[in-house]
Short mmCIF file of C-alpha atoms in Angstrom, two decimals:
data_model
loop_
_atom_site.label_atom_id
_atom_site.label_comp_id
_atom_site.label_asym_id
_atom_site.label_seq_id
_atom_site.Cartn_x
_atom_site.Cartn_y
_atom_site.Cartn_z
CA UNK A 1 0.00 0.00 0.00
CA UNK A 2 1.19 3.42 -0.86
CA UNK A 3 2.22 6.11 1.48
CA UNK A 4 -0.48 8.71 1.38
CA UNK A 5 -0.01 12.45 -0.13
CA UNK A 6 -1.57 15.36 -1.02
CA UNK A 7 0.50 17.49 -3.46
CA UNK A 8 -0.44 20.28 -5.44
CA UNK A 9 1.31 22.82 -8.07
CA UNK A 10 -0.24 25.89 -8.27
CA UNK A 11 0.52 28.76 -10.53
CA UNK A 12 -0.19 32.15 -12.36
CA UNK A 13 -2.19 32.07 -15.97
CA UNK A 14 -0.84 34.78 -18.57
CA UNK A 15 -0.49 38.16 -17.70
CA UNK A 16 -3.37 39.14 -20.34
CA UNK A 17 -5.33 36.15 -18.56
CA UNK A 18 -5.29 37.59 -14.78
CA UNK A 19 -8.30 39.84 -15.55
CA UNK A 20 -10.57 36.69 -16.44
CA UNK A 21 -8.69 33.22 -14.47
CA UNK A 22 -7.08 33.78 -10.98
CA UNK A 23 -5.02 30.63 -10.68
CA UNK A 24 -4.23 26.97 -11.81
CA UNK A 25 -3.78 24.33 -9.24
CA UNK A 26 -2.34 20.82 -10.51
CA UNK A 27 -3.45 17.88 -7.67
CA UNK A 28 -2.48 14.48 -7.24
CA UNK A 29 -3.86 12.81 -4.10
CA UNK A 30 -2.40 9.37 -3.35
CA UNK A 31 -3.25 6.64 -0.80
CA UNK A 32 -5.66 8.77 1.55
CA UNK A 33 -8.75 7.35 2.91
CA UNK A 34 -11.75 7.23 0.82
CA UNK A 35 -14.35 9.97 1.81
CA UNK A 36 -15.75 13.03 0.65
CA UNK A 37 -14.28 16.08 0.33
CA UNK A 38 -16.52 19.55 1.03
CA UNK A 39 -15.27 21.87 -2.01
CA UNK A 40 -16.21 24.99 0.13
CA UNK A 41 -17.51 28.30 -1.85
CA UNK A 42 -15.44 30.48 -2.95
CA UNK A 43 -14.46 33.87 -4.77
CA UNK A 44 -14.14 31.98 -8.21
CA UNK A 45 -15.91 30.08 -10.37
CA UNK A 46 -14.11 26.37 -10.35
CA UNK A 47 -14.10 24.45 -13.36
CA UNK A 48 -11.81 20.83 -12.92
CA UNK A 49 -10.54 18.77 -15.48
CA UNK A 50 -10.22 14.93 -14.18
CA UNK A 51 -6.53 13.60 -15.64
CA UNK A 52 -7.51 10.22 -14.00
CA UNK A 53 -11.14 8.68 -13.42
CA UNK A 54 -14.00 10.82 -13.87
CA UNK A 55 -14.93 12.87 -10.74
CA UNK A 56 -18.12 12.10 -8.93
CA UNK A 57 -19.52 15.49 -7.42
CA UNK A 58 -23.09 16.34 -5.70
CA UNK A 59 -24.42 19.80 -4.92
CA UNK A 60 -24.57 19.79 -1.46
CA UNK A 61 -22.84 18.21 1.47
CA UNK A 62 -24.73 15.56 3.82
CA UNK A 63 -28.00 16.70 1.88
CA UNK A 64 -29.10 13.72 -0.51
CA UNK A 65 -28.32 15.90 -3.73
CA UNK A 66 -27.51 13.08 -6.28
CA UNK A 67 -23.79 12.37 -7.53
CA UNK A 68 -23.21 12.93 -11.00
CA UNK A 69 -19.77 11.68 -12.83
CA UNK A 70 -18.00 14.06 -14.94
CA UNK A 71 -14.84 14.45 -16.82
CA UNK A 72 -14.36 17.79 -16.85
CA UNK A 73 -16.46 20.07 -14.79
CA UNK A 74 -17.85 23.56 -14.53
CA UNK A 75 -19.37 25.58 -11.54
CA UNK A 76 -20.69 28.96 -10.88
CA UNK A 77 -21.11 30.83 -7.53
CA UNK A 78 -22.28 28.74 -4.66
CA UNK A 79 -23.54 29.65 -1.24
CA UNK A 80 -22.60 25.82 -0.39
CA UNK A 81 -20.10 23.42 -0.66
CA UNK A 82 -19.70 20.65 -2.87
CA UNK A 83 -19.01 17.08 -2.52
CA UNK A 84 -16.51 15.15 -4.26
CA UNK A 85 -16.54 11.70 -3.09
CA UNK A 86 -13.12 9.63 -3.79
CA UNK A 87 -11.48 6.79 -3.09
CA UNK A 88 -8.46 8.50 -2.08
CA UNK A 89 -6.86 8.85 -5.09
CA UNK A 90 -7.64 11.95 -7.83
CA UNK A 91 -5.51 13.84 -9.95
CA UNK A 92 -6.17 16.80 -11.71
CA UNK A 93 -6.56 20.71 -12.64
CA UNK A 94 -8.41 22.88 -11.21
CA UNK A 95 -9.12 26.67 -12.96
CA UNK A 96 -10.62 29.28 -10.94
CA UNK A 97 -12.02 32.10 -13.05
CA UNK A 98 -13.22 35.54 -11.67
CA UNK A 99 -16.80 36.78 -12.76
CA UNK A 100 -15.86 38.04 -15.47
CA UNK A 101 -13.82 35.86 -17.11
CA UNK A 102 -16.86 33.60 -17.50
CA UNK A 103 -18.31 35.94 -19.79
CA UNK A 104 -14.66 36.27 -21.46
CA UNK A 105 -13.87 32.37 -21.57
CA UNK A 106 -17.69 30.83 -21.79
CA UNK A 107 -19.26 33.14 -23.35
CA UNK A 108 -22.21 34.18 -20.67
CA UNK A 109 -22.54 36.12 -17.69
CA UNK A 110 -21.40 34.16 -13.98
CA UNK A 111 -24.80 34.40 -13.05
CA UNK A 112 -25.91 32.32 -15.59
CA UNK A 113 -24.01 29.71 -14.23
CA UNK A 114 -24.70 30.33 -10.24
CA UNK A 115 -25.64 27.25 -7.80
CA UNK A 116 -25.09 24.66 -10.90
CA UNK A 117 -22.19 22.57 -11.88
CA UNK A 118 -22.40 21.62 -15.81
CA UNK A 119 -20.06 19.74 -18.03
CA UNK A 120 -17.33 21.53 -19.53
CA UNK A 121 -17.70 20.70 -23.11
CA UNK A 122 -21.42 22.54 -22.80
CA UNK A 123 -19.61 25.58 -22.59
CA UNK A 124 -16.42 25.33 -24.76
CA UNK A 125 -17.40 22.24 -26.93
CA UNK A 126 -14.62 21.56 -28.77
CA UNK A 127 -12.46 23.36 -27.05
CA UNK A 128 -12.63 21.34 -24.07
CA UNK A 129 -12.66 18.27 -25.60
CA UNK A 130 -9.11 19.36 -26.96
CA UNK A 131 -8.46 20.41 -23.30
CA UNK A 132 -8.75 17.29 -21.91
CA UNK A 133 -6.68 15.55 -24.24
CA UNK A 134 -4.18 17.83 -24.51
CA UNK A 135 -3.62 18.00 -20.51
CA UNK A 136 -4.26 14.30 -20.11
CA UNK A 137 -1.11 13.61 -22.65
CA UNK A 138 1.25 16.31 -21.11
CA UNK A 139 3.92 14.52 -18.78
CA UNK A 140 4.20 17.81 -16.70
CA UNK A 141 2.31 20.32 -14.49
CA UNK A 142 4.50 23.17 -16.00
CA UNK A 143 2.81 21.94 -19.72
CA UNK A 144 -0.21 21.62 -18.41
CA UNK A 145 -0.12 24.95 -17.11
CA UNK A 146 0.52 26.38 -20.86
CA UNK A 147 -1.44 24.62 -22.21
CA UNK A 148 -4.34 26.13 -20.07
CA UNK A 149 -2.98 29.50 -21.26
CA UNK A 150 -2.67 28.45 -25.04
CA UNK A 151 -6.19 27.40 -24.91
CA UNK A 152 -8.26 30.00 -22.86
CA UNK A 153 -6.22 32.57 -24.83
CA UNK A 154 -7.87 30.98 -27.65
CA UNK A 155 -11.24 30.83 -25.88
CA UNK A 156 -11.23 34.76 -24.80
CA UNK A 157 -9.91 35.66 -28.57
CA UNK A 158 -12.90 33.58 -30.28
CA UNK A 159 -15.42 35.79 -28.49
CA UNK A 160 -13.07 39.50 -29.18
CA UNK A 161 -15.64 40.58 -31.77
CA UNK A 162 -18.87 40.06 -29.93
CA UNK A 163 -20.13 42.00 -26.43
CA UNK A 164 -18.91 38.73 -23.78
CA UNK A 165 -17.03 41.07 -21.70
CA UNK A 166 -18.53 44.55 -22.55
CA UNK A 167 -22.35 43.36 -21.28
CA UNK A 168 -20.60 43.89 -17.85
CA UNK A 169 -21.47 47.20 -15.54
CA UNK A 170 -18.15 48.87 -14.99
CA UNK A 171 -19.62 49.49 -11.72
CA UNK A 172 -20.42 46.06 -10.85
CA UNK A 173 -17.07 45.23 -11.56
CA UNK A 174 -15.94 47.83 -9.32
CA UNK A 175 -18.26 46.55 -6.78
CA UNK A 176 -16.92 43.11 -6.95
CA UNK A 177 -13.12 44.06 -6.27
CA UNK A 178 -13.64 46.32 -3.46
CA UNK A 179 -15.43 43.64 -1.90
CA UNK A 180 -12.46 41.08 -2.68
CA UNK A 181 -10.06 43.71 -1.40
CA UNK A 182 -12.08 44.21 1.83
CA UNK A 183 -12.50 40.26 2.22
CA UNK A 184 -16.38 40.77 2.54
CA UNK A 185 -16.19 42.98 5.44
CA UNK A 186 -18.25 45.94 3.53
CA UNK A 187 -21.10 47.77 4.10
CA UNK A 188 -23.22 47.25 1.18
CA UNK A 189 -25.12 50.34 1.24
CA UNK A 190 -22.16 52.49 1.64
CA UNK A 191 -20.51 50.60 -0.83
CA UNK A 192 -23.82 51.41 -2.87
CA UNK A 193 -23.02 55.39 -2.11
CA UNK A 194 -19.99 55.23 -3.19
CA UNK A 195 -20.71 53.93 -6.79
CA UNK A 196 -23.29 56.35 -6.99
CA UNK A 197 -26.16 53.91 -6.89
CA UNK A 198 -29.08 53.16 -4.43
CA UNK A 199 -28.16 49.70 -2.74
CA UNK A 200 -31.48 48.02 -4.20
CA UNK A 201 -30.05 49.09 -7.70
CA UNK A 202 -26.64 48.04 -6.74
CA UNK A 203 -27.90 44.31 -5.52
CA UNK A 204 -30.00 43.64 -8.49
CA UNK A 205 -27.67 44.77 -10.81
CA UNK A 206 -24.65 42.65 -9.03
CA UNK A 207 -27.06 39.56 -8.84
CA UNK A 208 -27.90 40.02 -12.44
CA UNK A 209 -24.02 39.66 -13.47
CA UNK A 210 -22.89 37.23 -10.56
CA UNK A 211 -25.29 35.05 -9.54
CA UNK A 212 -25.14 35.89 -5.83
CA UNK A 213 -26.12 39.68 -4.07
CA UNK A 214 -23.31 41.53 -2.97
CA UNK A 215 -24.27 40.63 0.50
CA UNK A 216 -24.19 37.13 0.12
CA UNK A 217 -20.92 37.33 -2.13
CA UNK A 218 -19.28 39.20 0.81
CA UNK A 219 -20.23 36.76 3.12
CA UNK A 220 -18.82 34.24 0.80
CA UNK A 221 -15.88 35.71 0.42
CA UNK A 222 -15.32 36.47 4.59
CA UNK A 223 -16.51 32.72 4.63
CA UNK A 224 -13.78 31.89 2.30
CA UNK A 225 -10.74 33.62 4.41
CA UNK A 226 -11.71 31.97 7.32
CA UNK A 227 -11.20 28.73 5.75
CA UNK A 228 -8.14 29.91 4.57
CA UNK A 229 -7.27 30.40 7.97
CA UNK A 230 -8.69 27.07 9.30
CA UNK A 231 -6.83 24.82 6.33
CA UNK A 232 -3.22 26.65 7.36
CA UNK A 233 -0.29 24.67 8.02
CA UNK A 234 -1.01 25.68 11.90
CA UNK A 235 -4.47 26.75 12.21
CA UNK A 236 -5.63 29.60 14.93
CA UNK A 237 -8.14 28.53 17.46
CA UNK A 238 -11.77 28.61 16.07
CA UNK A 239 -12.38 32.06 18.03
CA UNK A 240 -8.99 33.62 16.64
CA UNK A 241 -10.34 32.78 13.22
CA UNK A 242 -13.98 34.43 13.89
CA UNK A 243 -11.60 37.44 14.66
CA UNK A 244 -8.83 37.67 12.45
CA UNK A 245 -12.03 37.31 9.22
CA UNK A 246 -13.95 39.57 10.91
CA UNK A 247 -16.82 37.78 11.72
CA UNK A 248 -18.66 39.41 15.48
CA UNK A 249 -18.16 36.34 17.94
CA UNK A 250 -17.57 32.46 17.07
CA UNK A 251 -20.84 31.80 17.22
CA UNK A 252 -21.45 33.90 14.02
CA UNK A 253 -18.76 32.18 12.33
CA UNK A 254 -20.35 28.66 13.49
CA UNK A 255 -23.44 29.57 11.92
CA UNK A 256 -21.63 30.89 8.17
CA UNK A 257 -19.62 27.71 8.22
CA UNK A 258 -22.63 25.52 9.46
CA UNK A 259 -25.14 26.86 6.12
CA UNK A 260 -21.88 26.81 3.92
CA UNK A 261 -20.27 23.44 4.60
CA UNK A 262 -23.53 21.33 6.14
CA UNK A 263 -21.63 20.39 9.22
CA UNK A 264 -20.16 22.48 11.84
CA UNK A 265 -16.45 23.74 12.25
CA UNK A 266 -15.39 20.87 14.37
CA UNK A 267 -17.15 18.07 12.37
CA UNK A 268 -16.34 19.85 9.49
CA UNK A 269 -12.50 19.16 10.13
CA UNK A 270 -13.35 15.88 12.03
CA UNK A 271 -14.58 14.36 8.24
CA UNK A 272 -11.94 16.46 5.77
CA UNK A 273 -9.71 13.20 5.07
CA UNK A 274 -7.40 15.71 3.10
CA UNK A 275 -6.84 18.18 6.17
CA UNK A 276 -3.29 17.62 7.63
CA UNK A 277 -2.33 14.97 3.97
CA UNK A 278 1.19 15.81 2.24
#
């Protein structure tokens, strides 16, 4: 029996990319218990590419939402996580695009793709069934990595001449980065203010591009430092983690983590076989 790891090789798309893809991660997971691991929500919209047996990924964790299998994978904006059962072995890539490089790379706004998880090939077709090959046969995450940039390149180029980015409020974009910058601790209507919009305005207008209301995305995105925090090589104490992301007591950031995960903090990291691996 194998000695059980976690790795994972992480790096930077293109610099013409950054506006649309925040980051590559390469992941090979070896040997580690079979269980099911809560893909917590996030800033970005996630789409994985399977370079070994097709994933097997449900909606919600602990809920009864069905398994589906899938090759390649893409997700919007999700105010839960997901749960991708293994058998303790998975490698892969994982691409996490910002809002607005789904309308670069797919070809429609985030929100059309908020709460779901489709297959890839619905949204680039060929394109992804080229992607999958093409990463499958590379013998290295440093190919793999261009070869993500060759082909979302091509992706964001094929869709130059229509209006995929340009349907996007300037000032939704601005929303969306302040609230990134401030890790979700904002005030929505002064954030409203200062964009020189009423907040209603600003939340149906942000909902209409993203999927999610600013408030929700900012408690996302607050949600998704403190599980930064709690996934560190030494984690903080649960209360020094309700601090340091700004949430009012621990029992505030119980309940966030309880609606976002399914489980609680401590059961959370009692069933996360990959906590602790590598």
């Amino acid at each position: 029996m194998e000695d059980p790891t976690a790795t994972g090789f992480g790096a930077r798309p293109a610099p013409v990319l950054r506006e649309y893809v925040d980051s590559y991660v390469g992941f090979d997971l070896r040997g580690l218990p079979t269980g099911v691991h809560c893909g917590p929500p996030s800033r970005a919209l996630t789409a994985v590419i399977s370079l070994s047996d097709p994933l097997e990924v449900a909606a919600g964790v602990d809920d009864g939402s069905p398994v589906t299998r899938f090759g390649s994978v893409a997700g919007g904006l999700m105010c839960r996580s997901v749960a991708i059962h293994h058998d303790g072995r998975q490698q892969g890539v994982q691409v996490s695009l910002t809002p607005l490089g789904a309308r670069a790379i797919y070809g429609l706004p985030a929100a059309e793709l908020a709460h779901r998880l489709v297959p890839l090939d619905e949204l680039l077709g060929a394109l992804a069934v080229e992607l999958v090959e093409r990463l499958r046969s590379a013998t290295t995450w440093a190919a793999r990595f261009t070869t993500l940039d060759e082909l979302l390149l091509r992706a964001v180029g094929r869709g130059a001449g229509g209006d995929r980015v340009g349907g996007a409020r300037p000032e939704v974009a601005e929303a969306w980065r302040r609230l990134i910058a401030a890790r979700g601790c904002v005030q929505v209507g002064a954030l409203a203010a200062e964009l020189g919009w009423s907040r209603r305005y600003l939340t149906e207008r942000f909902r209409g591009e993203v999927g999610l209301s600013p408030k929700t995305f900012a408690r996302v995105v607050r949600f998704e430092h403190a599980h930064e925090l709690a996934v560190a090589q030494d984690p903080l104490p649960w209360g020094d983690v309700a601090t340091v992301a700004g949430y009012a007591d621990q029992a505030h950031l119980i309940r966030d983590w309880r609606e976002f995960t399914g489980r609680s903090p401590t059961a959370w990291r009692r069933s996360e076989v990959l906590l602790g691996a590598g």
